[in-house]
Short mmCIF file of C-alpha atoms in Angstrom, two decimals:
data_model
loop_
_atom_site.label_atom_id
_atom_site.label_comp_id
_atom_site.label_asym_id
_atom_site.label_seq_id
_atom_site.Cartn_x
_atom_site.Cartn_y
_atom_site.Cartn_z
CA MET A 1 -0.09 -0.35 0.06
CA GLU A 2 1.18 3.37 -1.28
CA VAL A 3 1.83 6.06 1.81
CA ASP A 4 -0.52 8.64 0.94
CA THR A 5 -3.24 5.50 1.60
CA VAL A 6 -1.42 5.08 4.40
CA GLU A 7 -2.06 8.64 5.54
CA ASP A 8 -5.59 8.41 4.84
CA VAL A 9 -5.90 5.90 7.17
CA THR A 10 -3.90 7.08 9.95
CA CYS A 11 -6.32 9.70 10.24
CA LEU A 12 -8.48 7.41 12.38
CA ASP A 13 -7.16 8.20 16.11
CA PRO A 14 -5.39 4.96 17.40
CA GLU A 15 -6.73 6.20 20.86
CA LEU A 16 -10.36 5.20 20.35
CA LEU A 17 -10.00 1.99 19.35
CA GLN A 18 -9.19 1.26 22.92
CA LEU A 19 -6.99 -1.98 22.81
CA PRO A 20 -5.71 -3.05 25.99
CA GLU A 21 -3.16 -5.13 24.85
CA VAL A 22 -1.63 -2.86 22.21
CA SER A 23 0.05 1.11 23.99
CA PRO A 24 -1.48 3.72 21.29
CA PHE A 25 1.93 4.72 20.96
CA ALA A 26 2.97 2.01 19.48
CA LEU A 27 -0.06 2.34 17.37
CA LYS A 28 1.17 6.38 16.31
CA SER A 29 4.42 5.01 15.37
CA SER A 30 3.45 1.85 13.17
CA PRO A 31 0.67 3.23 10.76
CA GLN A 32 0.54 -0.48 9.04
CA LEU A 33 -0.75 -1.70 12.13
CA VAL A 34 -3.61 0.28 11.86
CA GLU A 35 -4.45 -0.51 8.53
CA ASP A 36 -3.96 -4.28 9.14
CA LEU A 37 -6.35 -3.93 12.19
CA PHE A 38 -8.56 -2.23 10.18
CA SER A 39 -8.96 -4.88 6.87
CA GLN A 40 -9.09 -7.21 9.39
CA TRP A 41 -12.68 -5.54 10.18
CA LEU A 42 -13.45 -5.29 6.77
CA SER A 43 -13.23 -8.89 6.12
CA LEU A 44 -15.18 -10.28 9.04
CA PRO A 45 -18.80 -11.76 7.82
CA GLU A 46 -20.15 -9.17 10.35
CA THR A 47 -19.02 -6.17 8.83
CA SER A 48 -19.76 -7.18 5.22
CA HIS A 49 -23.22 -7.78 7.02
CA LEU A 50 -23.45 -4.16 8.56
CA VAL A 51 -22.25 -2.14 5.52
CA LYS A 52 -24.87 -3.84 3.31
CA SER A 53 -27.72 -3.22 6.14
CA LEU A 54 -26.15 0.81 5.59
CA ILE A 55 -26.47 0.86 1.78
CA ASP A 56 -29.89 -0.79 1.69
CA ASP A 57 -31.07 1.96 4.82
CA ALA A 58 -30.36 4.59 2.72
CA LYS A 59 -31.66 3.30 -0.62
CA SER A 60 -34.76 3.37 1.40
CA GLY A 61 -34.03 6.60 2.44
CA THR A 62 -34.72 5.42 6.35
CA ALA A 63 -32.71 7.12 9.15
CA VAL A 64 -29.63 5.39 9.18
CA ASN A 65 -28.38 4.62 12.66
CA ALA A 66 -24.92 3.92 12.68
CA CYS A 67 -24.38 3.69 16.47
CA ALA A 68 -26.87 0.79 16.99
CA ASN A 69 -25.44 -1.06 13.72
CA PHE A 70 -22.02 -0.80 15.47
CA SER A 71 -23.05 -1.71 18.44
CA ASN A 72 -24.78 -4.61 16.85
CA SER A 73 -22.00 -5.66 15.15
CA ASN A 74 -19.53 -5.13 17.54
CA THR A 75 -21.38 -7.61 20.01
CA VAL A 76 -21.42 -10.42 17.68
CA GLY A 77 -17.43 -10.00 16.58
CA SER A 78 -16.65 -9.60 19.90
CA ASN A 79 -14.63 -12.86 20.10
CA SER A 80 -12.72 -11.25 17.02
CA LEU A 81 -11.77 -8.19 18.28
CA PRO A 82 -12.69 -7.65 22.22
CA SER A 83 -11.88 -4.46 22.79
CA MET A 84 -11.76 -2.92 19.52
CA PHE A 85 -15.39 -1.24 19.37
CA SER A 86 -16.63 -2.16 22.84
CA GLY A 87 -17.37 1.56 24.00
CA VAL A 88 -19.57 2.74 20.91
CA SER A 89 -22.49 1.07 22.29
CA ALA A 90 -22.53 3.17 26.04
CA PRO A 91 -22.21 6.68 26.67
CA PRO A 92 -19.19 8.63 25.24
CA LEU A 93 -16.13 8.48 27.79
CA SER A 94 -14.67 11.68 29.36
CA PRO A 95 -12.11 13.40 27.33
CA ARG A 96 -8.56 11.65 28.75
CA SER A 97 -5.25 12.75 27.94
CA SER A 98 -2.02 10.64 26.84
CA SER A 99 -0.95 10.62 30.45
CA GLY A 100 -4.42 8.98 31.58
CA SER A 101 -5.69 11.79 34.41
CA PRO A 102 -8.59 13.38 33.97
CA ARG A 103 -7.44 16.50 35.35
CA SER A 104 -5.05 17.17 32.09
CA SER A 105 -7.63 15.79 29.80
CA LYS A 106 -8.08 17.23 26.09
CA GLN A 107 -10.87 16.36 23.82
CA LYS A 108 -9.92 15.08 20.46
CA SER A 109 -12.34 14.61 17.93
CA CYS A 110 -12.79 12.17 14.91
CA PRO A 111 -14.26 12.85 11.42
CA SER A 112 -16.89 9.90 10.89
CA ALA A 113 -18.37 9.15 7.61
CA LEU A 114 -21.31 7.31 8.94
CA GLY A 115 -22.60 10.41 10.97
CA SER A 116 -22.37 11.88 14.85
CA PRO A 117 -23.08 9.35 17.54
CA LEU A 118 -25.38 11.90 19.04
CA LYS A 119 -29.38 12.17 18.52
CA LEU A 120 -30.28 14.10 15.88
CA ALA A 121 -32.59 17.35 17.36
CA SER A 122 -35.73 17.05 15.20
CA GLU A 123 -36.76 19.95 13.14
CA PRO A 124 -38.91 22.47 14.55
CA VAL A 125 -42.47 22.01 13.47
CA GLU A 126 -43.64 25.58 12.07
CA GLU A 127 -46.77 26.52 13.53
CA ALA A 128 -49.54 29.37 11.63
CA ILE A 129 -50.07 32.23 13.84
CA PRO A 130 -53.27 33.92 12.75
CA GLN A 131 -53.00 37.57 11.71
CA PHE A 132 -53.96 39.37 14.66
CA TYR A 133 -53.27 42.75 13.76
CA PHE A 134 -55.23 44.56 11.04
CA ARG A 135 -55.00 48.05 10.01
CA ASN A 136 -58.15 48.55 9.38
CA GLY A 137 -59.74 47.11 11.76
CA CYS A 138 -60.75 43.22 11.72
CA LEU A 139 -61.73 42.12 8.56
CA PRO A 140 -65.81 41.62 8.50
CA THR A 141 -67.67 38.31 8.81
CA LYS A 142 -69.13 36.51 6.08
CA GLU A 143 -72.38 36.59 7.53
CA LEU A 144 -72.11 40.90 8.21
CA LYS A 145 -70.70 41.02 4.71
CA ALA A 146 -73.84 39.20 3.30
CA GLN A 147 -76.34 41.38 5.29
CA CYS A 148 -74.48 44.74 3.68
CA LEU A 149 -74.39 43.39 0.37
CA SER A 150 -78.25 42.51 0.85
CA LYS A 151 -79.28 45.74 1.65
CA ILE A 152 -77.13 47.65 -0.68
CA ASN A 153 -78.82 45.09 -3.74
CA LEU A 154 -81.89 46.39 -1.86
CA LEU A 155 -81.47 50.22 -2.14
CA PHE A 156 -79.86 50.31 -5.26
CA ASP A 157 -82.99 48.25 -7.01
CA ASN A 158 -83.52 50.96 -9.82
CA PRO A 159 -83.73 51.10 -13.21
CA LEU A 160 -80.20 53.07 -13.45
CA ASN A 161 -79.19 50.71 -10.71
CA GLY A 162 -77.55 54.26 -9.22
CA LEU A 163 -78.89 56.76 -6.36
CA LYS A 164 -78.29 60.67 -6.65
CA ILE A 165 -77.37 62.77 -4.00
CA ASN A 166 -80.54 63.37 -2.43
CA GLU A 167 -81.53 60.17 -2.29
CA PHE A 168 -78.43 58.74 -0.84
CA LYS A 169 -78.92 59.65 2.68
CA THR A 170 -80.62 56.07 3.46
CA VAL A 171 -77.98 54.58 2.17
CA THR A 172 -75.54 56.96 4.71
CA LYS A 173 -78.04 56.00 7.64
CA GLU A 174 -79.36 51.92 6.97
CA VAL A 175 -75.82 50.60 5.48
CA CYS A 176 -73.32 53.11 6.83
CA LYS A 177 -74.77 53.54 10.00
CA LEU A 178 -73.23 57.07 9.69
CA PRO A 179 -75.25 60.30 10.81
CA SER A 180 -77.58 61.49 8.13
CA PHE A 181 -75.41 64.76 7.50
CA LEU A 182 -72.60 63.17 6.52
CA SER A 183 -74.16 61.86 3.09
CA SER A 184 -73.40 64.44 0.79
CA VAL A 185 -69.80 64.10 2.27
CA LEU A 186 -69.45 60.26 1.26
CA PHE A 187 -71.67 60.75 -2.05
CA ARG A 188 -69.02 63.07 -2.98
CA LYS A 189 -66.15 60.68 -1.61
CA ILE A 190 -67.30 57.80 -3.88
CA ASP A 191 -68.33 60.15 -6.89
CA ILE A 192 -65.19 61.64 -7.86
CA ASP A 193 -65.71 62.02 -11.52
CA CYS A 194 -68.51 64.46 -10.40
CA VAL A 195 -71.28 62.40 -12.33
CA GLY A 196 -74.29 63.29 -10.10
CA LEU A 197 -74.79 59.68 -9.52
CA VAL A 198 -73.18 56.83 -7.29
CA THR A 199 -73.97 53.35 -9.02
CA ARG A 200 -74.28 49.95 -6.71
CA ASP A 201 -70.91 48.39 -8.48
CA ALA A 202 -69.22 52.18 -7.44
CA PHE A 203 -70.46 52.13 -3.48
CA ILE A 204 -69.64 48.27 -2.87
CA LYS A 205 -66.06 48.94 -4.44
CA TYR A 206 -65.64 51.96 -1.89
CA TRP A 207 -67.27 50.83 0.85
CA VAL A 208 -67.02 47.09 0.65
CA ASP A 209 -63.83 46.26 -1.10
CA GLY A 210 -61.60 49.09 0.51
CA SER A 211 -62.02 47.67 3.66
CA MET A 212 -64.59 50.87 4.81
CA LEU A 213 -66.72 48.02 6.49
CA ALA A 214 -64.42 46.47 8.44
CA MET A 215 -63.39 49.84 10.15
CA ASP A 216 -64.58 51.66 13.43
CA ILE A 217 -66.84 54.22 13.20
CA ALA A 218 -64.53 56.92 14.38
CA THR A 219 -62.24 55.68 11.56
CA GLN A 220 -64.88 55.56 9.11
CA ILE A 221 -65.59 59.44 9.64
CA PHE A 222 -62.04 60.26 9.64
CA GLU A 223 -61.51 58.81 6.35
CA ILE A 224 -64.11 60.21 4.64
CA LEU A 225 -63.25 63.63 5.59
CA LYS A 226 -59.95 63.85 5.58
CA ARG A 227 -58.39 64.86 1.84
CA PRO A 228 -56.71 62.43 -0.47
CA GLY A 229 -52.62 62.32 0.90
CA CYS A 230 -53.70 63.69 4.40
CA ARG A 231 -53.27 62.11 7.55
CA HIS A 232 -55.01 64.89 9.18
CA LEU A 233 -58.20 66.36 9.25
CA THR A 234 -58.19 70.81 9.22
CA GLN A 235 -60.48 72.89 9.89
CA VAL A 236 -61.63 73.44 6.15
CA ASP A 237 -62.64 69.21 6.08
CA PHE A 238 -65.83 70.05 8.43
CA LYS A 239 -67.02 72.82 6.81
CA PRO A 240 -69.00 70.40 4.39
CA VAL A 241 -70.94 68.20 7.50
CA VAL A 242 -72.13 71.79 9.21
CA GLN A 243 -73.47 73.23 6.10
CA GLU A 244 -75.31 69.94 5.70
CA LEU A 245 -76.27 69.94 9.03
CA LEU A 246 -77.69 73.57 8.98
CA VAL A 247 -79.62 72.55 5.66
CA THR A 248 -81.23 69.18 7.09
CA HIS A 249 -81.29 69.70 10.65
CA PRO A 250 -84.97 70.59 11.96
CA GLY A 251 -83.66 72.55 14.52
CA LEU A 252 -81.81 74.84 12.64
CA LYS A 253 -84.57 76.00 9.98
CA PHE A 254 -84.69 79.58 11.25
CA LEU A 255 -81.65 80.04 9.98
CA ARG A 256 -81.58 79.57 6.43
CA ASN A 257 -82.84 82.80 5.93
CA THR A 258 -79.45 84.54 7.36
CA PRO A 259 -76.26 82.94 5.44
CA GLU A 260 -73.99 85.49 7.58
CA PHE A 261 -75.14 83.72 10.31
CA GLN A 262 -75.35 80.31 9.12
CA ASP A 263 -71.46 80.75 8.76
CA ARG A 264 -70.74 82.25 11.95
CA TYR A 265 -72.50 78.84 13.16
CA ALA A 266 -70.24 76.84 11.10
CA GLU A 267 -67.44 78.06 12.19
CA THR A 268 -67.64 77.96 16.05
CA VAL A 269 -69.01 74.71 16.05
CA ILE A 270 -65.36 74.02 14.19
CA TYR A 271 -63.52 76.08 16.76
CA ARG A 272 -65.23 73.99 19.35
CA ILE A 273 -64.02 71.12 17.78
CA PHE A 274 -61.09 72.29 17.97
CA TYR A 275 -60.56 73.55 20.96
CA ASN A 276 -61.74 70.27 23.16
CA MET A 277 -60.05 67.60 20.47
CA ASN A 278 -56.57 68.95 18.72
CA ARG A 279 -55.12 69.14 22.06
CA SER A 280 -51.50 69.50 20.53
CA GLY A 281 -53.15 72.80 18.85
CA ASN A 282 -51.51 72.55 15.48
CA GLY A 283 -54.43 72.84 13.45
CA ARG A 284 -54.22 69.38 12.16
CA LEU A 285 -56.30 66.57 13.93
CA SER A 286 -55.11 63.28 14.23
CA LEU A 287 -56.76 60.01 13.60
CA ARG A 288 -55.60 59.44 17.85
CA GLU A 289 -56.76 63.14 18.54
CA PHE A 290 -60.23 62.35 16.65
CA LYS A 291 -60.91 59.44 18.68
CA ARG A 292 -60.53 60.56 22.00
CA GLY A 293 -63.07 63.09 21.57
CA GLU A 294 -66.83 62.97 21.83
CA LEU A 295 -67.45 64.15 18.12
CA ILE A 296 -68.90 61.27 17.11
CA SER A 297 -71.51 60.92 19.98
CA ALA A 298 -72.29 64.36 19.74
CA MET A 299 -73.10 63.87 15.84
CA GLN A 300 -74.73 61.00 16.52
CA HIS A 301 -77.28 62.57 19.11
CA ALA A 302 -77.21 65.82 16.49
CA ASP A 303 -78.83 63.24 14.06
CA GLU A 304 -81.39 62.30 16.50
CA GLU A 305 -82.59 65.42 18.50
CA ALA A 306 -84.82 67.65 16.74
CA ASP A 307 -83.90 70.42 19.49
CA ILE A 308 -80.48 71.21 18.23
CA ASN A 309 -80.01 72.76 21.45
CA LYS A 310 -80.02 69.83 23.64
CA VAL A 311 -76.75 68.91 22.15
CA LEU A 312 -74.79 70.79 24.76
CA ARG A 313 -71.49 69.31 23.15
CA TYR A 314 -70.01 71.35 19.99
CA PHE A 315 -73.40 71.74 18.18
CA SER A 316 -75.91 74.16 20.63
CA TYR A 317 -77.21 76.81 18.50
CA GLU A 318 -77.60 78.60 22.56
CA HIS A 319 -74.30 78.29 22.86
CA PHE A 320 -73.21 79.76 19.64
CA TYR A 321 -75.64 82.70 20.34
CA VAL A 322 -74.21 83.71 23.32
CA ILE A 323 -70.46 83.36 22.65
CA TYR A 324 -70.93 85.50 19.61
CA CYS A 325 -73.62 88.14 21.10
CA LYS A 326 -70.60 88.48 23.96
CA PHE A 327 -67.75 89.05 21.58
CA TRP A 328 -70.32 91.76 19.45
CA GLU A 329 -70.64 93.37 22.75
CA LEU A 330 -66.96 93.59 23.18
CA ASP A 331 -66.40 94.52 19.61
CA THR A 332 -67.66 98.17 19.68
CA ASP A 333 -66.46 99.40 16.10
CA HIS A 334 -67.86 96.08 14.93
CA ASP A 335 -64.11 95.26 12.65
CA PHE A 336 -64.66 91.92 14.02
CA PHE A 337 -61.70 92.15 16.01
CA ILE A 338 -61.08 93.29 19.81
CA ASP A 339 -58.30 94.95 21.01
CA ARG A 340 -56.78 94.91 24.91
CA GLU A 341 -59.59 97.48 26.44
CA ASN A 342 -62.04 95.70 24.54
CA LEU A 343 -61.36 92.62 26.55
CA ILE A 344 -60.53 94.31 29.84
CA ARG A 345 -64.31 95.00 29.69
CA TYR A 346 -65.61 90.86 29.49
CA GLY A 347 -67.69 90.19 32.15
CA ASN A 348 -68.34 93.40 34.03
CA HIS A 349 -64.44 94.18 34.09
CA ALA A 350 -64.03 90.81 35.94
CA LEU A 351 -60.36 89.84 34.60
CA THR A 352 -57.24 91.76 35.73
CA TYR A 353 -54.86 94.12 33.44
CA ARG A 354 -52.36 91.43 34.27
CA ILE A 355 -53.76 88.74 33.03
CA VAL A 356 -55.31 90.25 29.85
CA ASP A 357 -51.99 91.24 28.89
CA ARG A 358 -50.14 88.02 28.88
CA ILE A 359 -53.61 86.96 26.35
CA PHE A 360 -52.33 89.56 24.03
CA SER A 361 -48.52 88.40 24.31
CA GLN A 362 -50.56 85.11 23.13
CA ALA A 363 -48.71 83.17 25.59
CA PRO A 364 -51.68 80.69 25.93
CA ARG A 365 -52.22 80.61 22.08
CA LYS A 366 -50.76 82.28 19.11
CA PHE A 367 -53.36 84.48 17.41
CA THR A 368 -54.99 83.37 14.29
CA SER A 369 -56.02 87.28 13.57
CA GLU A 370 -52.77 88.45 12.15
CA VAL A 371 -53.39 91.60 13.21
CA GLU A 372 -50.69 93.35 15.39
CA GLY A 373 -52.95 93.76 19.22
CA LYS A 374 -55.87 92.36 18.12
CA MET A 375 -57.75 88.78 18.60
CA GLY A 376 -60.08 87.38 15.78
CA TYR A 377 -63.42 85.74 16.51
CA GLU A 378 -61.58 82.52 16.15
CA ASP A 379 -59.22 84.24 19.26
CA PHE A 380 -62.08 84.78 21.39
CA VAL A 381 -63.90 81.99 21.13
CA PHE A 382 -60.69 80.16 22.41
CA PHE A 383 -60.47 83.00 25.17
CA MET A 384 -64.30 82.34 26.37
CA LEU A 385 -63.90 78.35 26.21
CA SER A 386 -61.47 78.42 29.04
CA GLU A 387 -62.93 80.85 30.96
CA GLU A 388 -66.70 79.98 31.35
CA ASP A 389 -65.10 76.41 32.28
CA LYS A 390 -62.42 76.53 33.83
CA SER A 391 -62.51 72.58 34.74
CA SER A 392 -61.60 71.11 31.60
CA ASP A 393 -57.96 70.16 30.68
CA PRO A 394 -57.87 72.22 27.55
CA SER A 395 -59.05 75.21 29.89
CA LEU A 396 -56.06 74.28 32.61
CA GLU A 397 -53.30 73.69 29.73
CA TYR A 398 -54.41 77.45 28.34
CA TRP A 399 -54.97 79.47 31.86
CA PHE A 400 -51.25 77.13 32.96
CA LYS A 401 -49.40 79.04 30.29
CA CYS A 402 -50.19 82.56 31.27
CA ILE A 403 -49.28 82.24 34.91
CA ASP A 404 -46.19 80.27 34.03
CA LEU A 405 -43.94 83.36 32.91
CA ASP A 406 -40.81 81.90 31.98
CA GLY A 407 -42.58 79.16 30.77
CA ASN A 408 -40.50 76.35 32.82
CA GLY A 409 -43.28 74.17 33.15
CA VAL A 410 -44.46 74.90 36.92
CA LEU A 411 -45.61 78.03 38.54
CA THR A 412 -43.68 78.97 41.40
CA PRO A 413 -45.20 81.12 44.64
CA ASN A 414 -43.28 84.77 42.90
CA GLU A 415 -45.70 83.88 39.62
CA MET A 416 -49.09 83.29 41.65
CA GLN A 417 -48.06 86.18 43.64
CA PHE A 418 -47.51 88.32 40.29
CA PHE A 419 -50.90 88.20 39.67
CA TYR A 420 -52.07 87.86 42.64
CA GLU A 421 -51.04 91.72 43.65
CA GLU A 422 -53.34 92.84 40.79
CA GLN A 423 -56.53 91.11 42.82
CA LEU A 424 -55.29 92.30 46.23
CA HIS A 425 -55.37 96.15 44.90
CA ARG A 426 -58.57 95.57 43.38
CA MET A 427 -59.91 94.91 46.98
CA GLU A 428 -58.48 97.73 48.44
CA CYS A 429 -59.64 99.68 46.06
CA LEU A 430 -63.40 98.05 46.38
CA ALA A 431 -62.97 98.38 49.90
CA LEU A 432 -63.39 95.02 50.30
CA GLU A 433 -61.71 92.81 53.13
CA PRO A 434 -57.92 91.84 51.88
CA VAL A 435 -56.96 88.43 51.98
CA LEU A 436 -53.21 88.03 52.11
CA PHE A 437 -50.87 86.13 49.85
CA GLU A 438 -49.82 84.05 52.55
CA ASP A 439 -52.60 82.65 53.50
CA ILE A 440 -53.98 82.40 49.77
CA LEU A 441 -50.88 80.14 48.74
CA CYS A 442 -51.77 78.43 52.04
CA GLN A 443 -55.43 77.36 50.43
CA ILE A 444 -53.95 76.94 46.99
CA ILE A 445 -51.53 74.33 48.49
CA ASP A 446 -54.74 72.27 50.16
CA MET A 447 -56.95 72.63 47.01
CA ILE A 448 -54.17 71.23 44.66
CA ALA A 449 -51.99 69.04 46.79
CA PRO A 450 -49.43 69.37 44.53
CA GLU A 451 -46.06 66.70 44.63
CA ARG A 452 -43.80 69.76 45.94
CA GLU A 453 -44.91 72.47 47.68
CA ASP A 454 -42.13 75.16 46.08
CA CYS A 455 -44.02 74.85 43.12
CA ILE A 456 -47.56 73.82 41.16
CA THR A 457 -46.85 71.40 37.78
CA LEU A 458 -49.91 70.43 35.30
CA ARG A 459 -50.25 67.52 36.00
CA ASP A 460 -51.01 68.75 39.60
CA LEU A 461 -54.39 70.70 38.41
CA LYS A 462 -55.19 68.46 36.31
CA GLY A 463 -55.08 66.16 39.32
CA SER A 464 -57.51 68.28 41.19
CA LYS A 465 -61.37 68.99 40.91
CA LEU A 466 -60.91 72.72 42.20
CA SER A 467 -58.07 73.95 40.06
CA GLY A 468 -60.12 76.42 38.26
CA ASN A 469 -60.56 77.70 41.32
CA VAL A 470 -56.93 78.73 41.66
CA PHE A 471 -57.37 80.95 38.54
CA ASN A 472 -60.06 82.96 39.42
CA ILE A 473 -58.59 83.57 42.67
CA LEU A 474 -55.33 84.88 40.71
CA PHE A 475 -57.11 87.25 38.18
CA ASN A 476 -60.97 86.86 38.22
CA LEU A 477 -62.26 88.89 40.86
CA HIS A 478 -65.83 88.58 40.69
CA LYS A 479 -65.85 84.63 40.66
CA PHE A 480 -62.89 84.78 43.60
CA MET A 481 -65.05 86.75 45.48
CA ALA A 482 -67.65 84.52 45.12
CA PHE A 483 -65.49 81.39 46.35
CA GLU A 484 -64.39 83.03 49.12
CA THR A 485 -67.40 84.15 50.78
CA ARG A 486 -69.16 80.63 49.73
CA ASP A 487 -72.53 82.60 48.64
CA PRO A 488 -74.65 80.49 46.71
CA PHE A 489 -76.34 83.76 44.87
CA LEU A 490 -72.36 85.20 43.62
CA ILE A 491 -71.68 81.14 43.08
CA ARG A 492 -74.62 80.97 40.78
CA GLN A 493 -74.44 84.40 39.29
CA SER A 494 -70.08 83.71 38.31
CA GLY A 495 -71.34 80.28 36.61
CA ILE A 496 -74.04 81.51 35.16
CA GLY A 497 -73.87 79.10 32.36
CA LEU A 498 -74.34 79.83 28.82
CA HIS A 499 -78.03 78.40 28.46
CA ARG A 500 -78.96 81.28 31.35
CA GLU A 501 -76.85 83.69 29.70
CA TYR A 502 -79.03 82.75 26.38
CA ILE A 503 -81.88 83.41 28.16
CA ARG A 504 -80.66 86.92 29.63
CA LEU A 505 -79.21 87.76 26.31
CA SER A 506 -82.84 86.97 24.41
CA MET A 507 -84.49 88.60 26.60
CA GLU A 508 -82.74 91.88 26.33
CA GLU A 509 -83.43 91.64 22.93
CA ASP A 510 -87.22 91.03 23.32
CA ALA A 511 -86.88 93.97 25.78
CA GLU A 512 -85.31 96.21 22.84
CA ASP A 513 -87.79 95.07 20.19
CA ALA A 514 -90.44 96.07 22.32
CA SER A 515 -89.56 99.36 23.24
CA ASN A 516 -89.36 100.06 19.27
CA GLY A 517 -93.10 98.95 19.04
CA SER A 518 -93.15 95.55 18.90
CA ALA A 519 -96.46 93.98 20.72
CA ASP A 520 -95.26 90.48 20.26
CA VAL A 521 -93.16 89.80 23.02
CA TRP A 522 -96.18 90.94 25.25
CA ASP A 523 -97.60 88.42 24.55
CA GLU A 524 -95.56 86.01 26.59
CA SER A 525 -94.18 85.45 30.40
CA LEU A 526 -91.11 86.10 30.82
CA GLU A 527 -91.15 84.65 34.04
CA ALA A 528 -91.13 81.75 31.84
CA PRO A 529 -87.94 80.59 30.68
CA PHE A 530 -86.52 80.59 34.05
#
């Protein structure tokens, strides 16, 4: 046998043979001996049987268990080679060195063409995990889809197989389950070619195939209102909805002959929506903000309630009337702008000059009027909503920014004292018993219970039900005196509310009409509204 072949044979580690009668050093130094032993093993009948069985297993595709075959073969041929493969069927031996000491052992490896003696790990079975997140909501069930298609087929059963805009309201309410005054917006969303007709196939493509059916109602309305390519809503997107409400709602029919007040009402409703829902104040209403607000329930309420004044959230006409009349009273020159001197007269001079200066410095909110030193109607709406309800989060954020002079996110005693000093001066001028700031500060700390006594954060204010009183103490004298004296009548007058203020203003208007010669007003009792 040539030398090259001998070198290939010597790759078999002599120590693994474990022949007690032959020294491992002798095997390493005599490659020919290893070759002779291997040839002898190959000539055994048991070895021939082993090789044949391995070949048959390989051809049949069954797993080749070399270790078991080796074990069986060695058991049969143990007389011929008593110690050559005696350790194969047993667990692997610990590594051993040439000196035989287990402490200084060194692991040795032996490549084998028959496979590893270790058990093969079973391959992991891939388990199909069902989809659990859907961007546009869970897919509709077959039953829901079938019911929807059944209603669609029923409503679109006409010779033209389509509906005009004045016929589409039934589809909006019965199929889409949306408020009826969204009908025109939805119609134009589908009728992209402006042909004036929405066919059955076009509606199914948009509502069913377009995944609208699977969305929640807030996402549906958001997708209907927003413009293509936008990810937010602006004030312009709400105008068609409020205009449709003005045209169709029975409680707003009396405004149909006054387009100017229709526009003012629509603007006020939209301003109120963004005041409460657009908490970032950037004029872009996100889907998350849209879902957090109560606009959906207010829309549904407005669609079901014939008296629009009972829809207190956003759509009440009485609320609009009070807000607009307050603005008109302060706007003495009627240029639709208000300056500092105008705003000082708000609430019968209830506010201090310092808080008015902070408002006009645009600390709580940047004016949209774009006229130096003047606020527009939208700015006034935000101010009045914050002033009349200081318990809401938007109001707390508005006034917090006013009092936080350095803008560091906390109200310090020095900042609060700066605004209270004018209150104290006004009490002295009116011969009222003054309340020292030290006592006021202790009272504020007791009401708010802040985490730190040396400052108050916005989080502290939002966690207390008495936070509105803190701002009244600092800059609204009328409401502060009502709170300080605990006079029920004064408290009632200071928190008169938009509904009661509407009654007062309407009575004043009726009285003015009567003085001008109107006899209709005397037919009704002035006590009735109360």
